[in-house]
Amino acid sequence: MRLFVSEGAPGSLPVLAAAGRARGRAELLISTVGPEECVVPFLTQPKVPVLQLDSGNYLFSTSSICRYFFLLSGWEQDDLTNQWLEWEATELQPALSAALYYLVVQGKKGEDVLGPVRRALKHIDYSLSRQNCPFLAGETESLADIVLWGALYPLLQDPAYLPEELGSLCSWFQTLSTQEPCQRAAETVLKQQGVLALRPYLQKQPQPSPPNGRAVTNEPEEELATLSEEEITMAVTAWEKGLGGLPPLRPPQNPVLPMAGERNVLITSALPYVNNVPHLGNIIGCVLSADVFARYSRLRQWNTLYLCGTDEYGTATETKAMEEGLTPQEICDKYHAIHADIYRWFNISFDTFGRTTTPQQTKITQDIFRRLLTRGFVLQDTVEQLHCEKCARFLADRFVEGVCPFCGYEEARGDQCDKCGKLINAIELKKPQCKVCRSCPVVKSSQHLFLDLPKLETRLEEWLGKTLPGSDWTPNSRFIIRSWLRDGLKPRCITRDLKWGTPVPLEGFEDKVFYVWFDATIGYLSITANYTDQWERWWKNPEQVDLYQFMAKDNVPFHGLVFPCSALGAEDNYTLVSHLIATEYLNYEDGKFSKSRGVGVFGDMAQDTGIPADIWRFYLLYIRPEGQDSAFSWTDLLLKNNSELLNNLGNFINRAGMFVSKFFGGYVPEMVLTPDDQRLLAHVTLELRHYHQLLEKVRIRDALRSILTISRHGNQYIQVNEPWKWIKGTEADRQRAGTVTGLAVNIAALLSVMLQPYMPSVSATIQAQLQLSPPACSVLLTNFLCTLPAGHQIGTVSPLFQKLENDQIESLRQRFGGGQVRKLKTAVVSLSISHGVTSLVSLSSPDLSLFPSLTLLLLHLQFFFPILARRVLGAKGNHSPGNIYNWRLGSFMATGSNSVVLFQAKVSPKPAVVDTVAATGPQQIQMLMDEVTKQGNIVRELKAQKADKNQIAAEVAKLLDLKKQLSLAEGKPPEAPKCKKKK
């Protein structure tokens, strides 16, 4: 390999630093050339740096060369690094080019130089400080660090342009600058001249334009942008059009169908598995993100259809059915209703919410399969699988457990190890067991069908080449698909030895069904077909339909590769995804959501917290994991509710409406705009357009910041202008108070519409309070219009948000933190033993697999409840027939949502013994906490009244008993009674 660099060329800095990392991994010759030398023969303009590979190919993108060196050194690519590289190219470089040109070529100093890049520097500092890591992508140096360091070094090596207040940025920059490869790179390129070494290079570059717009960051907007007179004039002209500037509303359709000449937007969110209750991470990753974009699309008057449904076929459903003692169909019916109720509570605006267990699913899936088979894209091959001789069936992945061959984890599944995360072929498991009967399966052969992905790879590449440029595929989805293609596609099995699924219409395969990930994505088509018999107008109409698909990143291969290959091979003009929107993962506090461990908030629990659905929506969207994993935090939820919603947004909207009611009798006053007011109109318009730009690119989290920024502008406007003082003055003063109030309440009206995709109930409440007209509620233009003209009467104004208290949040944190569940190994036993009768012993546990045998349960009892265990097991701690209890396993009968009868006890004629450890869950714990508080108040009141000592003692005893019950429920040892020391 040969690397060509040039002294004074900024791009040479990062590539030399990256080359230093790869030293010794490959033979590399570094040549220094002049800036005018044409190194790449087929380029018309000189270009450095350039890496000539041994194959004769050239790399002449700085980030591409750096990536190549990093890969040589053993670095593994990651999504967050790709996000940073995109940001560096699109946001940092334009600003940095302007700053360096002003400094080196034009000789400017100070803020003239720092101004263009200040926002970008703040963004880097904010990201480093927020994730509390020394480097941009984690604990170790990555490609992103070297590329950004190399870009920034010429400017930041001068301490005058490295702001001291950006401590995380300073630490990061200094750490990298002291590393040997970076030091050598700086010496080679800058030659002790500092930034002036770049002058010959920069003088040959065209003068860069000042960066338009601004870098998209996660920090709140504090500074007002500089406005031109033209921008102010245009904002005032649009404002004055008022309601007359709104277009006529689109007539409603039922069903919604594509319209010629209109923008037709088809939106799907990944179909959730029907076998479980979705948690907050599932909700933000799929349905909630899609709902925001669907609501926004309707506000833009785009012809929009939003659909989703439950994914009901496959192994997971069969497994859940066995756990609950129901048929697969009964499981599907039960959990489909649960999902629908959860999404209804979260106010998800589906046009249709369907399911995949329908005749239409079978018909469309089998049709696509037959077309693929006819065109030679389906293979047959023999697969070795585990077969349970006792159950007389091949075992699908989730019906097998064993020891992970990679990390030794003893409860690895047949498809993946939950501990190390590696994918597993079931036959690779050590000591495999059938989950149904616990016998050891044997390896047998079975015939299966495969989708011939290698044969379809060229078609996929051609389609991606046309689709990706100019599309809004998220960087992580692009990276995932490209990584699959880089490694080369392989045939993918599309059948399974199951009963519950779409039947395979081929002789010899009557006892098999389609693998759920072959036909799950076809569920979008069948759900639409159940919605309208004209479904092909959406799904066989790529010329007129814009398809947006929302999902978490683990679903990307199936939506961006498997289904497109199936559709391309079927050759039936299917609509394929135009914009693939994938989130990263949402974690819970400092761990992961876990139903079995009682950790995290699940959809059916959120409504029991007393926190409204719109607050959940707001916070989930505020922390939406767009570029990297994020985490739900109770403390942060409290802070964001009380600061952003209560003190910022709610405070401004309430004040604006109250001023109209209090000062002007409920009628919007006349507004005479001053130059300062006109500038505010232009600032609000600028932020509104930024909101549109972000949402059009599906930057949902960042667009929410624009709403809060406008609200901050409004609060500041009211504080500066103090209408409550002007209203007491002369007629001119009252006029000024009227202008400020009228403009403020119109900003509130605008915010109510901008909020509609995010907080639909709060939006509707504001619009009802302001009595905003239906056209103004239904359309959102890119200009700020006066939608509440002078003389408009508003309704009754009341506060929008309630403060969250620390004790309330702490209670919820404990309730959903799995603390008591972890301490009791996720189980609390409810035992009631009485004289001479048969008693039921039940186990309340989210994960019954923890107690596959009576012996294990009794051992659990012995460890956590030794006194109770001695009574159950006998004085010697065993359960032989000679003891007073003759135990036998009972049937696994459901007695509640999480309670199952494990066994029965025949009690010998002995004195009555009654022991009760109450079965507890979050609701019972909350009830006990409420009772403790109530009883504590009673004791305090009696003491304050100096009541009879015996009466006080009786109530104190009740309080202590309640506290003991609460401690047991939370898995804590009961507090010892406190004794007063005698003096």
PDB file of N, CA and C in Angstrom, residues 444-510:
ATOM      1  N   LYS A 444     -31.353 -35.297  14.244  1.00  0.00           N
ATOM      2  CA  LYS A 444     -31.911 -35.978  13.086  1.00  0.00           C
ATOM      3  C   LYS A 444     -31.957 -35.005  11.907  1.00  0.00           C
ATOM      4  N   SER A 445     -32.113 -35.550  10.724  1.00  0.00           N
ATOM      5  CA  SER A 445     -32.169 -34.728   9.516  1.00  0.00           C
ATOM      6  C   SER A 445     -33.610 -34.438   9.135  1.00  0.00           C
ATOM      7  N   SER A 446     -33.806 -33.243   8.532  1.00  0.00           N
ATOM      8  CA  SER A 446     -35.131 -32.843   8.075  1.00  0.00           C
ATOM      9  C   SER A 446     -34.981 -32.002   6.812  1.00  0.00           C
ATOM     10  N   GLN A 447     -35.880 -32.209   5.852  1.00  0.00           N
ATOM     11  CA  GLN A 447     -35.853 -31.434   4.609  1.00  0.00           C
ATOM     12  C   GLN A 447     -36.488 -30.066   4.823  1.00  0.00           C
ATOM     13  N   HIS A 448     -35.819 -29.015   4.319  1.00  0.00           N
ATOM     14  CA  HIS A 448     -36.360 -27.661   4.455  1.00  0.00           C
ATOM     15  C   HIS A 448     -36.164 -26.878   3.170  1.00  0.00           C
ATOM     16  N   LEU A 449     -36.889 -25.747   3.090  1.00  0.00           N
ATOM     17  CA  LEU A 449     -36.820 -24.855   1.933  1.00  0.00           C
ATOM     18  C   LEU A 449     -36.022 -23.608   2.293  1.00  0.00           C
ATOM     19  N   PHE A 450     -35.267 -23.107   1.307  1.00  0.00           N
ATOM     20  CA  PHE A 450     -34.406 -21.944   1.526  1.00  0.00           C
ATOM     21  C   PHE A 450     -34.680 -20.894   0.454  1.00  0.00           C
ATOM     22  N   LEU A 451     -34.673 -19.635   0.869  1.00  0.00           N
ATOM     23  CA  LEU A 451     -34.708 -18.530  -0.087  1.00  0.00           C
ATOM     24  C   LEU A 451     -33.289 -18.320  -0.595  1.00  0.00           C
ATOM     25  N   ASP A 452     -33.126 -18.353  -1.911  1.00  0.00           N
ATOM     26  CA  ASP A 452     -31.793 -18.270  -2.517  1.00  0.00           C
ATOM     27  C   ASP A 452     -31.344 -16.810  -2.589  1.00  0.00           C
ATOM     28  N   LEU A 453     -30.918 -16.274  -1.448  1.00  0.00           N
ATOM     29  CA  LEU A 453     -30.512 -14.872  -1.384  1.00  0.00           C
ATOM     30  C   LEU A 453     -29.311 -14.557  -2.284  1.00  0.00           C
ATOM     31  N   PRO A 454     -28.304 -15.434  -2.410  1.00  0.00           N
ATOM     32  CA  PRO A 454     -27.194 -15.104  -3.319  1.00  0.00           C
ATOM     33  C   PRO A 454     -27.662 -14.837  -4.741  1.00  0.00           C
ATOM     34  N   LYS A 455     -28.674 -15.560  -5.183  1.00  0.00           N
ATOM     35  CA  LYS A 455     -29.183 -15.394  -6.543  1.00  0.00           C
ATOM     36  C   LYS A 455     -29.919 -14.064  -6.704  1.00  0.00           C
ATOM     37  N   LEU A 456     -30.391 -13.504  -5.573  1.00  0.00           N
ATOM     38  CA  LEU A 456     -31.149 -12.248  -5.606  1.00  0.00           C
ATOM     39  C   LEU A 456     -30.290 -11.042  -5.235  1.00  0.00           C
ATOM     40  N   GLU A 457     -29.021 -11.282  -4.926  1.00  0.00           N
ATOM     41  CA  GLU A 457     -28.170 -10.216  -4.389  1.00  0.00           C
ATOM     42  C   GLU A 457     -27.988  -9.073  -5.381  1.00  0.00           C
ATOM     43  N   THR A 458     -27.812  -9.380  -6.648  1.00  0.00           N
ATOM     44  CA  THR A 458     -27.614  -8.325  -7.646  1.00  0.00           C
ATOM     45  C   THR A 458     -28.844  -7.428  -7.738  1.00  0.00           C
ATOM     46  N   ARG A 459     -30.033  -8.037  -7.748  1.00  0.00           N
ATOM     47  CA  ARG A 459     -31.269  -7.243  -7.789  1.00  0.00           C
ATOM     48  C   ARG A 459     -31.373  -6.335  -6.561  1.00  0.00           C
ATOM     49  N   LEU A 460     -31.002  -6.887  -5.393  1.00  0.00           N
ATOM     50  CA  LEU A 460     -31.064  -6.101  -4.165  1.00  0.00           C
ATOM     51  C   LEU A 460     -30.111  -4.916  -4.244  1.00  0.00           C
ATOM     52  N   GLU A 461     -28.898  -5.152  -4.706  1.00  0.00           N
ATOM     53  CA  GLU A 461     -27.910  -4.077  -4.826  1.00  0.00           C
ATOM     54  C   GLU A 461     -28.412  -2.975  -5.753  1.00  0.00           C
ATOM     55  N   GLU A 462     -29.004  -3.362  -6.883  1.00  0.00           N
ATOM     56  CA  GLU A 462     -29.527  -2.369  -7.828  1.00  0.00           C
ATOM     57  C   GLU A 462     -30.641  -1.548  -7.194  1.00  0.00           C
ATOM     58  N   TRP A 463     -31.517  -2.236  -6.461  1.00  0.00           N
ATOM     59  CA  TRP A 463     -32.621  -1.517  -5.806  1.00  0.00           C
ATOM     60  C   TRP A 463     -32.082  -0.563  -4.743  1.00  0.00           C
ATOM     61  N   LEU A 464     -31.128  -1.023  -3.938  1.00  0.00           N
ATOM     62  CA  LEU A 464     -30.553  -0.164  -2.907  1.00  0.00           C
ATOM     63  C   LEU A 464     -29.849   1.034  -3.532  1.00  0.00           C
ATOM     64  N   GLY A 465     -29.177   0.802  -4.660  1.00  0.00           N
ATOM     65  CA  GLY A 465     -28.486   1.897  -5.334  1.00  0.00           C
ATOM     66  C   GLY A 465     -29.428   3.002  -5.779  1.00  0.00           C
ATOM     67  N   LYS A 466     -30.660   2.634  -6.126  1.00  0.00           N
ATOM     68  CA  LYS A 466     -31.654   3.636  -6.529  1.00  0.00           C
ATOM     69  C   LYS A 466     -32.377   4.237  -5.327  1.00  0.00           C
ATOM     70  N   THR A 467     -32.521   3.447  -4.256  1.00  0.00           N
ATOM     71  CA  THR A 467     -33.349   3.859  -3.124  1.00  0.00           C
ATOM     72  C   THR A 467     -32.604   4.704  -2.107  1.00  0.00           C
ATOM     73  N   LEU A 468     -31.392   4.303  -1.746  1.00  0.00           N
ATOM     74  CA  LEU A 468     -30.693   4.938  -0.626  1.00  0.00           C
ATOM     75  C   LEU A 468     -30.329   6.404  -0.863  1.00  0.00           C
ATOM     76  N   PRO A 469     -29.815   6.790  -2.049  1.00  0.00           N
ATOM     77  CA  PRO A 469     -29.471   8.203  -2.241  1.00  0.00           C
ATOM     78  C   PRO A 469     -30.712   9.087  -2.096  1.00  0.00           C
ATOM     79  N   GLY A 470     -30.628  10.058  -1.208  1.00  0.00           N
ATOM     80  CA  GLY A 470     -31.743  10.983  -1.011  1.00  0.00           C
ATOM     81  C   GLY A 470     -32.836  10.458  -0.116  1.00  0.00           C
ATOM     82  N   SER A 471     -32.709   9.220   0.377  1.00  0.00           N
ATOM     83  CA  SER A 471     -33.744   8.666   1.252  1.00  0.00           C
ATOM     84  C   SER A 471     -33.423   8.983   2.705  1.00  0.00           C
ATOM     85  N   ASP A 472     -34.351   8.634   3.593  1.00  0.00           N
ATOM     86  CA  ASP A 472     -34.160   8.892   5.016  1.00  0.00           C
ATOM     87  C   ASP A 472     -33.927   7.609   5.803  1.00  0.00           C
ATOM     88  N   TRP A 473     -33.241   6.646   5.181  1.00  0.00           N
ATOM     89  CA  TRP A 473     -32.805   5.480   5.949  1.00  0.00           C
ATOM     90  C   TRP A 473     -31.875   5.988   7.052  1.00  0.00           C
ATOM     91  N   THR A 474     -32.077   5.516   8.268  1.00  0.00           N
ATOM     92  CA  THR A 474     -31.205   5.938   9.357  1.00  0.00           C
ATOM     93  C   THR A 474     -29.807   5.346   9.153  1.00  0.00           C
ATOM     94  N   PRO A 475     -28.778   6.015   9.665  1.00  0.00           N
ATOM     95  CA  PRO A 475     -27.416   5.503   9.464  1.00  0.00           C
ATOM     96  C   PRO A 475     -27.225   4.076   9.963  1.00  0.00           C
ATOM     97  N   ASN A 476     -27.862   3.723  11.093  1.00  0.00           N
ATOM     98  CA  ASN A 476     -27.661   2.352  11.581  1.00  0.00           C
ATOM     99  C   ASN A 476     -28.288   1.328  10.641  1.00  0.00           C
ATOM    100  N   SER A 477     -29.420   1.663  10.020  1.00  0.00           N
ATOM    101  CA  SER A 477     -30.032   0.711   9.083  1.00  0.00           C
ATOM    102  C   SER A 477     -29.177   0.559   7.825  1.00  0.00           C
ATOM    103  N   ARG A 478     -28.587   1.654   7.346  1.00  0.00           N
ATOM    104  CA  ARG A 478     -27.683   1.571   6.189  1.00  0.00           C
ATOM    105  C   ARG A 478     -26.478   0.682   6.528  1.00  0.00           C
ATOM    106  N   PHE A 479     -25.929   0.917   7.719  1.00  0.00           N
ATOM    107  CA  PHE A 479     -24.736   0.168   8.115  1.00  0.00           C
ATOM    108  C   PHE A 479     -25.044  -1.326   8.246  1.00  0.00           C
ATOM    109  N   ILE A 480     -26.176  -1.661   8.859  1.00  0.00           N
ATOM    110  CA  ILE A 480     -26.535  -3.072   9.063  1.00  0.00           C
ATOM    111  C   ILE A 480     -26.696  -3.785   7.727  1.00  0.00           C
ATOM    112  N   ILE A 481     -27.405  -3.165   6.788  1.00  0.00           N
ATOM    113  CA  ILE A 481     -27.619  -3.800   5.488  1.00  0.00           C
ATOM    114  C   ILE A 481     -26.300  -3.940   4.730  1.00  0.00           C
ATOM    115  N   ARG A 482     -25.480  -2.893   4.777  1.00  0.00           N
ATOM    116  CA  ARG A 482     -24.200  -2.962   4.071  1.00  0.00           C
ATOM    117  C   ARG A 482     -23.291  -4.033   4.677  1.00  0.00           C
ATOM    118  N   SER A 483     -23.361  -4.224   5.987  1.00  0.00           N
ATOM    119  CA  SER A 483     -22.513  -5.241   6.613  1.00  0.00           C
ATOM    120  C   SER A 483     -22.950  -6.638   6.189  1.00  0.00           C
ATOM    121  N   TRP A 484     -24.254  -6.852   6.031  1.00  0.00           N
ATOM    122  CA  TRP A 484     -24.738  -8.139   5.519  1.00  0.00           C
ATOM    123  C   TRP A 484     -24.232  -8.368   4.092  1.00  0.00           C
ATOM    124  N   LEU A 485     -24.309  -7.328   3.279  1.00  0.00           N
ATOM    125  CA  LEU A 485     -23.886  -7.465   1.885  1.00  0.00           C
ATOM    126  C   LEU A 485     -22.375  -7.623   1.782  1.00  0.00           C
ATOM    127  N   ARG A 486     -21.649  -6.956   2.658  1.00  0.00           N
ATOM    128  CA  ARG A 486     -20.183  -7.058   2.630  1.00  0.00           C
ATOM    129  C   ARG A 486     -19.739  -8.495   2.875  1.00  0.00           C
ATOM    130  N   ASP A 487     -20.428  -9.179   3.773  1.00  0.00           N
ATOM    131  CA  ASP A 487     -20.061 -10.557   4.095  1.00  0.00           C
ATOM    132  C   ASP A 487     -20.606 -11.561   3.083  1.00  0.00           C
ATOM    133  N   GLY A 488     -21.453 -11.081   2.160  1.00  0.00           N
ATOM    134  CA  GLY A 488     -22.033 -11.974   1.159  1.00  0.00           C
ATOM    135  C   GLY A 488     -23.282 -12.666   1.688  1.00  0.00           C
ATOM    136  N   LEU A 489     -24.358 -12.618   0.900  1.00  0.00           N
ATOM    137  CA  LEU A 489     -25.615 -13.242   1.329  1.00  0.00           C
ATOM    138  C   LEU A 489     -25.526 -14.757   1.192  1.00  0.00           C
ATOM    139  N   LYS A 490     -26.243 -15.436   2.065  1.00  0.00           N
ATOM    140  CA  LYS A 490     -26.292 -16.900   2.044  1.00  0.00           C
ATOM    141  C   LYS A 490     -27.743 -17.343   1.995  1.00  0.00           C
ATOM    142  N   PRO A 491     -28.026 -18.536   1.456  1.00  0.00           N
ATOM    143  CA  PRO A 491     -29.411 -19.026   1.444  1.00  0.00           C
ATOM    144  C   PRO A 491     -29.988 -19.019   2.857  1.00  0.00           C
ATOM    145  N   ARG A 492     -31.262 -18.637   2.973  1.00  0.00           N
ATOM    146  CA  ARG A 492     -31.896 -18.525   4.293  1.00  0.00           C
ATOM    147  C   ARG A 492     -33.093 -19.454   4.375  1.00  0.00           C
ATOM    148  N   CYS A 493     -33.104 -20.281   5.430  1.00  0.00           N
ATOM    149  CA  CYS A 493     -34.189 -21.246   5.613  1.00  0.00           C
ATOM    150  C   CYS A 493     -35.503 -20.506   5.863  1.00  0.00           C
ATOM    151  N   ILE A 494     -36.566 -20.908   5.156  1.00  0.00           N
ATOM    152  CA  ILE A 494     -37.858 -20.224   5.298  1.00  0.00           C
ATOM    153  C   ILE A 494     -38.954 -21.166   5.786  1.00  0.00           C
ATOM    154  N   THR A 495     -38.594 -22.364   6.273  1.00  0.00           N
ATOM    155  CA  THR A 495     -39.612 -23.284   6.793  1.00  0.00           C
ATOM    156  C   THR A 495     -39.212 -23.756   8.182  1.00  0.00           C
ATOM    157  N   ARG A 496     -40.208 -24.231   8.948  1.00  0.00           N
ATOM    158  CA  ARG A 496     -39.990 -24.731  10.291  1.00  0.00           C
ATOM    159  C   ARG A 496     -40.879 -25.959  10.531  1.00  0.00           C
ATOM    160  N   ASP A 497     -40.399 -26.836  11.398  1.00  0.00           N
ATOM    161  CA  ASP A 497     -41.183 -28.009  11.796  1.00  0.00           C
ATOM    162  C   ASP A 497     -42.108 -27.626  12.950  1.00  0.00           C
ATOM    163  N   LEU A 498     -43.175 -26.917  12.623  1.00  0.00           N
ATOM    164  CA  LEU A 498     -44.142 -26.463  13.618  1.00  0.00           C
ATOM    165  C   LEU A 498     -45.556 -26.740  13.108  1.00  0.00           C
ATOM    166  N   LYS A 499     -46.516 -26.567  13.984  1.00  0.00           N
ATOM    167  CA  LYS A 499     -47.925 -26.681  13.596  1.00  0.00           C
ATOM    168  C   LYS A 499     -48.546 -25.300  13.413  1.00  0.00           C
ATOM    169  N   TRP A 500     -48.071 -24.329  14.224  1.00  0.00           N
ATOM    170  CA  TRP A 500     -48.726 -23.022  14.269  1.00  0.00           C
ATOM    171  C   TRP A 500     -48.012 -22.063  13.315  1.00  0.00           C
ATOM    172  N   GLY A 501     -48.560 -21.902  12.134  1.00  0.00           N
ATOM    173  CA  GLY A 501     -47.949 -21.019  11.149  1.00  0.00           C
ATOM    174  C   GLY A 501     -48.673 -21.117   9.821  1.00  0.00           C
ATOM    175  N   THR A 502     -48.172 -20.386   8.840  1.00  0.00           N
ATOM    176  CA  THR A 502     -48.751 -20.420   7.497  1.00  0.00           C
ATOM    177  C   THR A 502     -48.316 -21.706   6.798  1.00  0.00           C
ATOM    178  N   PRO A 503     -49.247 -22.542   6.342  1.00  0.00           N
ATOM    179  CA  PRO A 503     -48.880 -23.820   5.722  1.00  0.00           C
ATOM    180  C   PRO A 503     -48.052 -23.625   4.451  1.00  0.00           C
ATOM    181  N   VAL A 504     -47.138 -24.557   4.218  1.00  0.00           N
ATOM    182  CA  VAL A 504     -46.305 -24.539   3.011  1.00  0.00           C
ATOM    183  C   VAL A 504     -47.047 -25.286   1.902  1.00  0.00           C
ATOM    184  N   PRO A 505     -47.392 -24.628   0.789  1.00  0.00           N
ATOM    185  CA  PRO A 505     -48.184 -25.270  -0.269  1.00  0.00           C
ATOM    186  C   PRO A 505     -47.312 -26.043  -1.264  1.00  0.00           C
ATOM    187  N   LEU A 506     -46.631 -27.076  -0.763  1.00  0.00           N
ATOM    188  CA  LEU A 506     -45.741 -27.847  -1.619  1.00  0.00           C
ATOM    189  C   LEU A 506     -45.761 -29.299  -1.173  1.00  0.00           C
ATOM    190  N   GLU A 507     -45.865 -30.187  -2.137  1.00  0.00           N
ATOM    191  CA  GLU A 507     -45.928 -31.615  -1.829  1.00  0.00           C
ATOM    192  C   GLU A 507     -44.660 -32.046  -1.085  1.00  0.00           C
ATOM    193  N   GLY A 508     -44.859 -32.815  -0.031  1.00  0.00           N
ATOM    194  CA  GLY A 508     -43.760 -33.272   0.791  1.00  0.00           C
ATOM    195  C   GLY A 508     -43.456 -32.360   1.967  1.00  0.00           C
ATOM    196  N   PHE A 509     -44.090 -31.185   2.015  1.00  0.00           N
ATOM    197  CA  PHE A 509     -43.853 -30.229   3.101  1.00  0.00           C
ATOM    198  C   PHE A 509     -45.157 -29.897   3.840  1.00  0.00           C
ATOM    199  N   GLU A 510     -46.126 -30.817   3.762  1.00  0.00           N
ATOM    200  CA  GLU A 510     -47.433 -30.563   4.372  1.00  0.00           C
ATOM    201  C   GLU A 510     -47.350 -30.431   5.898  1.00  0.00           C
TER     202      GLU A 510
END
